[in-house]
């Protein structure tokens, strides 16, 4: 286990947190200094995360750059951070999306509290992805609620109070089960070994009866299913996405939705393999329902933001299906799909915000013929939309393809049903595109301006990532796969103990087909 | 020494005054204050009394720390004054806490006394007496002493509740508290009598020894005694179904007195409750645990659910304190060392949360102490960024936000409950915590989220021409406090001279006069917020205090 002299992971959390505190405590009234702090904080985080990715050892399935310091040692809680192939790209994605979200916020990037909350939120998101200690994860996981609440209430749209409170309470309520589940698991582990620790690497070896494992699995999954959200726990998300300011929508859909699915992969799969095997059909079914239901509801939305919210539900359904198919390719697909979905959903919200800035409406009824006025904007929208549909050559395809091929191996008919979701995605997105961009511009669109240089500048990295990951996902997959294989092997050893520790896992054997096809 | 119960003559026991020093300092301070008040030639300004009270608190804190050092350093707790006082980690931890409450409360109540023109030292003298009662309850090793402590704690609180003569509600609160409190005291005394009848002693250690050496075939008397004692305690800590007085008394009492009462009554009540049920009645735990289980759930649920519908912030905080009492009961229900330590930790951090919250409510209440509807907090984030920030942090901490002591307190008691296999209780507690978060958030939203929308503006307001400067205040010195400054920069104007005209058009109230933060109040608020945030990020000190306090049990 490599442990470099430079504590990358701790720095990745402390830099944005420090920037947040600095921005909040900044004396004087300088908007320039506030902006500078926001930019410096988020870009430094991006720089450190790239440096971390460079240091990352490719063929290593375990946790790297682990840093471990005691925190509340009388309770067994420690500041334990680590990164593996599953969290690596989520951290990178977070680091990319935050500066872009700041850039897209325009004048607000000069307001002290806005910058402070954004930076605290970034620290919370990165911290959640990097924590190996259950309580540290829970702390960061909950910490993200507070800034989002204030971002929504402070800078949101008309019904922000309702949406923010609903979001906060829904997720907080579900977290109750997560916390109790964590404490119960630790108590059981302490009973078996005499060591009170919240380190998941130790807790993964807890022996659980199948009934206990199922109860604990449900407790953990309750929180993650709400956070993601997984059907039927999604009712907060259209409101929250709709009423958030653009930066909030980008972070909520792009990054925070992944906290839920990441939690499922990192904690559910790692800690309760037997329960996962037992309950996988249920969760896959929920995922497929989410895909179909999200698609159908998205098709009837008149509000672009709500449409993307429901399409997000459908895409998260794919990730859930991939995670619970329990095969190497499907799980790799789920991980890369988390990154892909973060990128193109963020891009869609940014584009919708640009339209809103020009017209003042999210409703497809008020919009028409934009492509005549702004062909470049329409072009970028088309590309992003196609990525979201899952057209080959763009990043959305890679994840969905891997998920579907991997799911086919274990859950054939679910894969068939999920494929229908791809078609539905094409229907609602093309439909919306037609209404907004085709047709004749009305009086409202008369002064519709083309995408500005500034807007183009922050869209460019997203477009580049969409195309790059679609054409050449190899470098990403080669870093994800070892960790995914380790996880799948761990699940098989616990769930089917007859397989010898060094034996060839059944499901990972099929992975070559999957990743080969993607390239 | 135990012979003095049995012998016919009344032998005066040896009194270890060092063991009693913190209580004596408190009582001495109260007498000093009253003496000065009676002998004064001319009216002294309230800050003189406040300063004397604060100094008394510091003196007793120092005495408490020395006592802690004695117990902790020597490693053996001891019983003093004919074994009726326990000088152990548990009692000294509460002595330290009660002294800290006095210090903070003396800082936070000064503004109120000056604003309302309260002349004389009575307010502070009563708080000092009440705190000495709480200390006595924590240290008591004998039911008689617990009862003495209970009365010394309660009677000043009845008077404090009724202190504001200009508001009828205050008198009503005092009367209600007094009548119900007297009832509960009577029930408590009856409980002592029955327990004495069953065990032949009022000494906690002797009762514990008696119960562990004798198996009673018919323990109806004992259980009835324990049950009545429990009723007395549950009344004091405002647990359901003995909570009826709480909202009315909290609402009616003068606001700084409410904050003090909420803190000190929980300290005294829980200290004695934990000690009695963890030492004397520990062998009966299979009998009382189910009762505590039910009471805890009722307390949690009633506090959270009824808090949702309150329109008055003092009533809301009353129900919130009921909800918190439920959380602390989780620690008792666990009936383990970890549970005691968790409950102690929770009481500790809750005292600061509630003192700070009520201090902000006092300031916003305005002259006459009447503006306590949640609506009067509308736009506070714009008018008074620092006050709003302090209240937001304290309320979020009460809701259990991460990196505050509120989260750690909830984590600790829930962990204790889970270790004792009370999973259902733990889940219900966290769920009620989420429900309670709704009403804390509503206040925060009223302070920050409600802004007058510019007509026809499609998007959120423009950045605002002038940014508020918050750097001038002492509070900003707390390390993370600053990071919680929501929207303070989004405010258009935050300077004190202009606040009046900046109240949104939605507010029907006359423009509130700017609230001046005196140095004492700022320091007190900075202390409460600082404890909440600093020890939320750096939890080791209070954790180890609570941990060693629960280990060094007599």
Short mmCIF file of N, CA, C and O in Angstrom, two decimals, chain A residues 181-243:
data_model
loop_
_atom_site.label_atom_id
_atom_site.label_comp_id
_atom_site.label_asym_id
_atom_site.label_seq_id
_atom_site.Cartn_x
_atom_site.Cartn_y
_atom_site.Cartn_z
N UNK A 181 -27.53 1.76 11.81
CA UNK A 181 -26.96 0.57 11.17
C UNK A 181 -25.45 0.52 11.35
O UNK A 181 -24.88 -0.53 11.69
N UNK A 182 -24.80 1.66 11.14
CA UNK A 182 -23.34 1.71 11.30
C UNK A 182 -22.95 1.33 12.72
O UNK A 182 -22.04 0.52 12.95
N UNK A 183 -23.65 1.95 13.69
CA UNK A 183 -23.29 1.69 15.08
C UNK A 183 -23.55 0.24 15.45
O UNK A 183 -22.75 -0.37 16.18
N UNK A 184 -24.62 -0.33 14.91
CA UNK A 184 -24.91 -1.73 15.20
C UNK A 184 -23.82 -2.63 14.63
O UNK A 184 -23.34 -3.57 15.28
N UNK A 185 -23.41 -2.34 13.39
CA UNK A 185 -22.36 -3.14 12.77
C UNK A 185 -21.08 -3.07 13.60
O UNK A 185 -20.42 -4.09 13.85
N UNK A 186 -20.74 -1.87 14.03
CA UNK A 186 -19.51 -1.70 14.81
C UNK A 186 -19.63 -2.43 16.15
O UNK A 186 -18.67 -3.06 16.60
N UNK A 187 -20.83 -2.38 16.75
CA UNK A 187 -21.01 -3.09 18.02
C UNK A 187 -20.84 -4.59 17.82
O UNK A 187 -20.21 -5.27 18.64
N UNK A 188 -21.37 -5.12 16.71
CA UNK A 188 -21.23 -6.55 16.45
C UNK A 188 -19.76 -6.89 16.23
O UNK A 188 -19.23 -7.87 16.76
N UNK A 189 -19.09 -6.03 15.46
CA UNK A 189 -17.68 -6.27 15.19
C UNK A 189 -16.87 -6.20 16.48
O UNK A 189 -15.97 -7.02 16.70
N UNK A 190 -17.20 -5.24 17.32
CA UNK A 190 -16.48 -5.12 18.59
C UNK A 190 -16.73 -6.35 19.46
O UNK A 190 -15.84 -6.82 20.16
N UNK A 191 -17.95 -6.89 19.40
CA UNK A 191 -18.24 -8.09 20.16
C UNK A 191 -17.42 -9.28 19.69
O UNK A 191 -17.05 -10.15 20.48
N UNK A 192 -17.15 -9.31 18.38
CA UNK A 192 -16.41 -10.47 17.85
C UNK A 192 -14.91 -10.34 18.05
O UNK A 192 -14.22 -11.33 18.27
N UNK A 193 -14.39 -9.13 17.91
CA UNK A 193 -12.95 -8.97 17.93
C UNK A 193 -12.44 -8.23 19.15
O UNK A 193 -11.25 -8.26 19.43
N UNK A 194 -13.35 -7.52 19.86
CA UNK A 194 -12.90 -6.73 20.99
C UNK A 194 -12.31 -5.39 20.59
O UNK A 194 -11.83 -4.65 21.43
N UNK A 195 -12.34 -5.08 19.29
CA UNK A 195 -11.78 -3.81 18.82
C UNK A 195 -12.91 -2.94 18.31
O UNK A 195 -13.68 -3.37 17.45
N UNK A 196 -13.04 -1.74 18.87
CA UNK A 196 -14.05 -0.81 18.36
C UNK A 196 -13.42 0.04 17.28
O UNK A 196 -12.56 0.87 17.55
N UNK A 197 -13.81 -0.19 16.06
CA UNK A 197 -13.27 0.59 14.96
C UNK A 197 -14.37 0.84 13.94
O UNK A 197 -15.29 0.04 13.82
N UNK A 198 -14.25 1.96 13.25
CA UNK A 198 -15.21 2.28 12.20
C UNK A 198 -14.57 2.14 10.82
O UNK A 198 -15.11 2.61 9.83
N UNK A 199 -13.41 1.51 10.76
CA UNK A 199 -12.67 1.37 9.51
C UNK A 199 -13.32 0.27 8.66
O UNK A 199 -13.41 -0.88 9.10
N UNK A 200 -13.75 0.61 7.44
CA UNK A 200 -14.47 -0.41 6.68
C UNK A 200 -13.57 -1.58 6.30
O UNK A 200 -14.05 -2.68 6.08
N UNK A 201 -12.27 -1.34 6.23
CA UNK A 201 -11.40 -2.47 5.85
C UNK A 201 -11.42 -3.55 6.93
O UNK A 201 -11.32 -4.73 6.64
N UNK A 202 -11.57 -3.11 8.19
CA UNK A 202 -11.69 -4.10 9.26
C UNK A 202 -13.11 -4.65 9.34
O UNK A 202 -13.32 -5.86 9.51
N UNK A 203 -14.08 -3.75 9.16
CA UNK A 203 -15.47 -4.17 9.32
C UNK A 203 -15.90 -5.14 8.23
O UNK A 203 -16.85 -5.91 8.41
N UNK A 204 -15.23 -5.11 7.09
CA UNK A 204 -15.60 -6.01 5.99
C UNK A 204 -15.45 -7.47 6.40
O UNK A 204 -16.03 -8.35 5.77
N UNK A 205 -14.67 -7.72 7.45
CA UNK A 205 -14.47 -9.11 7.87
C UNK A 205 -15.38 -9.52 9.01
O UNK A 205 -15.17 -10.56 9.63
N UNK A 206 -16.38 -8.68 9.32
CA UNK A 206 -17.32 -9.04 10.38
C UNK A 206 -18.16 -10.22 9.92
O UNK A 206 -18.62 -10.25 8.79
N UNK A 207 -18.34 -11.17 10.82
CA UNK A 207 -19.22 -12.30 10.48
C UNK A 207 -20.64 -11.94 10.87
O UNK A 207 -20.91 -11.62 12.03
N UNK A 208 -21.54 -11.98 9.91
CA UNK A 208 -22.92 -11.62 10.17
C UNK A 208 -23.83 -12.77 9.77
O UNK A 208 -23.60 -13.40 8.74
N UNK A 209 -24.84 -13.02 10.59
CA UNK A 209 -25.84 -13.99 10.16
C UNK A 209 -26.62 -13.37 9.02
O UNK A 209 -26.65 -12.15 8.84
N UNK A 210 -27.26 -14.20 8.22
CA UNK A 210 -27.88 -13.64 7.02
C UNK A 210 -29.03 -12.71 7.37
O UNK A 210 -29.24 -11.69 6.71
N UNK A 211 -29.74 -12.99 8.46
CA UNK A 211 -30.84 -12.11 8.85
C UNK A 211 -30.30 -10.75 9.29
O UNK A 211 -30.79 -9.69 8.86
N UNK A 212 -29.24 -10.76 10.12
CA UNK A 212 -28.64 -9.50 10.56
C UNK A 212 -28.12 -8.72 9.36
O UNK A 212 -28.30 -7.50 9.27
N UNK A 213 -27.45 -9.44 8.46
CA UNK A 213 -26.88 -8.76 7.31
C UNK A 213 -27.97 -8.08 6.50
O UNK A 213 -27.80 -6.95 6.02
N UNK A 214 -29.12 -8.75 6.38
CA UNK A 214 -30.20 -8.15 5.58
C UNK A 214 -30.74 -6.90 6.27
O UNK A 214 -30.94 -5.86 5.63
N UNK A 215 -30.92 -6.98 7.59
CA UNK A 215 -31.43 -5.80 8.30
C UNK A 215 -30.45 -4.63 8.16
O UNK A 215 -30.84 -3.49 7.86
N UNK A 216 -29.16 -4.92 8.37
CA UNK A 216 -28.17 -3.85 8.27
C UNK A 216 -28.09 -3.30 6.85
O UNK A 216 -27.98 -2.10 6.63
N UNK A 217 -28.17 -4.22 5.89
CA UNK A 217 -28.14 -3.79 4.49
C UNK A 217 -29.29 -2.83 4.21
O UNK A 217 -29.12 -1.78 3.59
N UNK A 218 -30.47 -3.17 4.72
CA UNK A 218 -31.63 -2.30 4.48
C UNK A 218 -31.44 -0.94 5.17
O UNK A 218 -31.79 0.10 4.61
N UNK A 219 -30.85 -0.97 6.36
CA UNK A 219 -30.64 0.30 7.06
C UNK A 219 -29.69 1.20 6.28
O UNK A 219 -29.93 2.39 6.12
N UNK A 220 -28.60 0.61 5.78
CA UNK A 220 -27.65 1.41 4.99
C UNK A 220 -28.31 1.88 3.70
O UNK A 220 -28.19 3.04 3.31
N UNK A 221 -28.99 0.95 3.03
CA UNK A 221 -29.51 1.26 1.71
C UNK A 221 -30.60 2.31 1.78
O UNK A 221 -30.79 3.08 0.82
N UNK A 222 -31.32 2.37 2.91
CA UNK A 222 -32.37 3.39 3.03
C UNK A 222 -31.79 4.77 2.77
O UNK A 222 -32.33 5.56 1.99
N UNK A 223 -30.66 5.05 3.43
CA UNK A 223 -30.06 6.38 3.28
C UNK A 223 -29.56 6.59 1.85
O UNK A 223 -29.76 7.65 1.26
N UNK A 224 -28.91 5.56 1.31
CA UNK A 224 -28.33 5.73 -0.02
C UNK A 224 -29.43 5.83 -1.09
O UNK A 224 -29.29 6.56 -2.06
N UNK A 225 -30.51 5.07 -0.88
CA UNK A 225 -31.58 5.08 -1.88
C UNK A 225 -32.25 6.44 -1.93
O UNK A 225 -32.66 6.90 -2.99
N UNK A 226 -32.35 7.10 -0.77
CA UNK A 226 -32.94 8.44 -0.78
C UNK A 226 -31.97 9.43 -1.41
O UNK A 226 -32.34 10.29 -2.20
N UNK A 227 -30.72 9.31 -1.06
CA UNK A 227 -29.74 10.29 -1.53
C UNK A 227 -29.56 10.20 -3.04
O UNK A 227 -29.33 11.21 -3.69
N UNK A 228 -29.65 9.00 -3.60
CA UNK A 228 -29.30 8.82 -5.01
C UNK A 228 -30.16 9.61 -6.00
O UNK A 228 -29.58 10.35 -6.79
N UNK A 229 -31.45 9.55 -6.10
CA UNK A 229 -32.42 8.70 -5.43
C UNK A 229 -32.76 7.48 -6.28
O UNK A 229 -32.63 7.51 -7.49
N UNK A 230 -33.20 6.43 -5.61
CA UNK A 230 -33.69 5.24 -6.28
C UNK A 230 -35.21 5.25 -6.17
O UNK A 230 -35.75 5.60 -5.11
N UNK A 231 -35.91 4.91 -7.26
CA UNK A 231 -37.35 4.76 -7.18
C UNK A 231 -37.67 3.78 -6.05
O UNK A 231 -36.99 2.77 -5.94
N UNK A 232 -38.62 3.96 -5.20
CA UNK A 232 -39.62 5.03 -5.07
C UNK A 232 -39.24 6.12 -4.05
O UNK A 232 -40.13 6.69 -3.45
N UNK A 233 -37.96 6.37 -3.84
CA UNK A 233 -37.56 7.35 -2.82
C UNK A 233 -37.13 8.66 -3.47
O UNK A 233 -36.32 9.39 -2.93
N UNK A 234 -37.66 8.94 -4.65
CA UNK A 234 -37.12 10.03 -5.46
C UNK A 234 -37.93 11.31 -5.36
O UNK A 234 -37.56 12.29 -5.98
N UNK A 235 -39.03 11.31 -4.57
CA UNK A 235 -39.98 12.41 -4.75
C UNK A 235 -39.40 13.77 -4.38
O UNK A 235 -39.91 14.78 -4.83
N UNK A 236 -38.33 13.79 -3.58
CA UNK A 236 -37.75 15.10 -3.26
C UNK A 236 -36.98 15.67 -4.43
O UNK A 236 -36.82 16.88 -4.54
N UNK A 237 -36.45 14.79 -5.30
CA UNK A 237 -35.41 15.26 -6.21
C UNK A 237 -35.91 16.20 -7.31
O UNK A 237 -35.25 17.19 -7.59
N UNK A 238 -37.07 15.97 -7.96
CA UNK A 238 -37.48 16.95 -8.97
C UNK A 238 -37.65 18.34 -8.39
O UNK A 238 -37.24 19.33 -9.01
N UNK A 239 -38.22 18.43 -7.18
CA UNK A 239 -38.38 19.74 -6.55
C UNK A 239 -37.03 20.37 -6.24
O UNK A 239 -36.81 21.55 -6.50
N UNK A 240 -36.14 19.56 -5.67
CA UNK A 240 -34.84 20.11 -5.28
C UNK A 240 -34.06 20.56 -6.50
O UNK A 240 -33.47 21.64 -6.52
N UNK A 241 -34.04 19.75 -7.56
CA UNK A 241 -33.29 20.12 -8.75
C UNK A 241 -33.91 21.35 -9.39
O UNK A 241 -33.23 22.23 -9.90
N UNK A 242 -35.25 21.39 -9.37
CA UNK A 242 -35.95 22.48 -10.03
C UNK A 242 -35.70 23.81 -9.34
O UNK A 242 -35.47 24.83 -9.98
N UNK A 243 -35.74 23.82 -8.00
CA UNK A 243 -35.71 25.09 -7.29
C UNK A 243 -34.29 25.55 -6.96
O UNK A 243 -34.10 26.65 -6.46
#
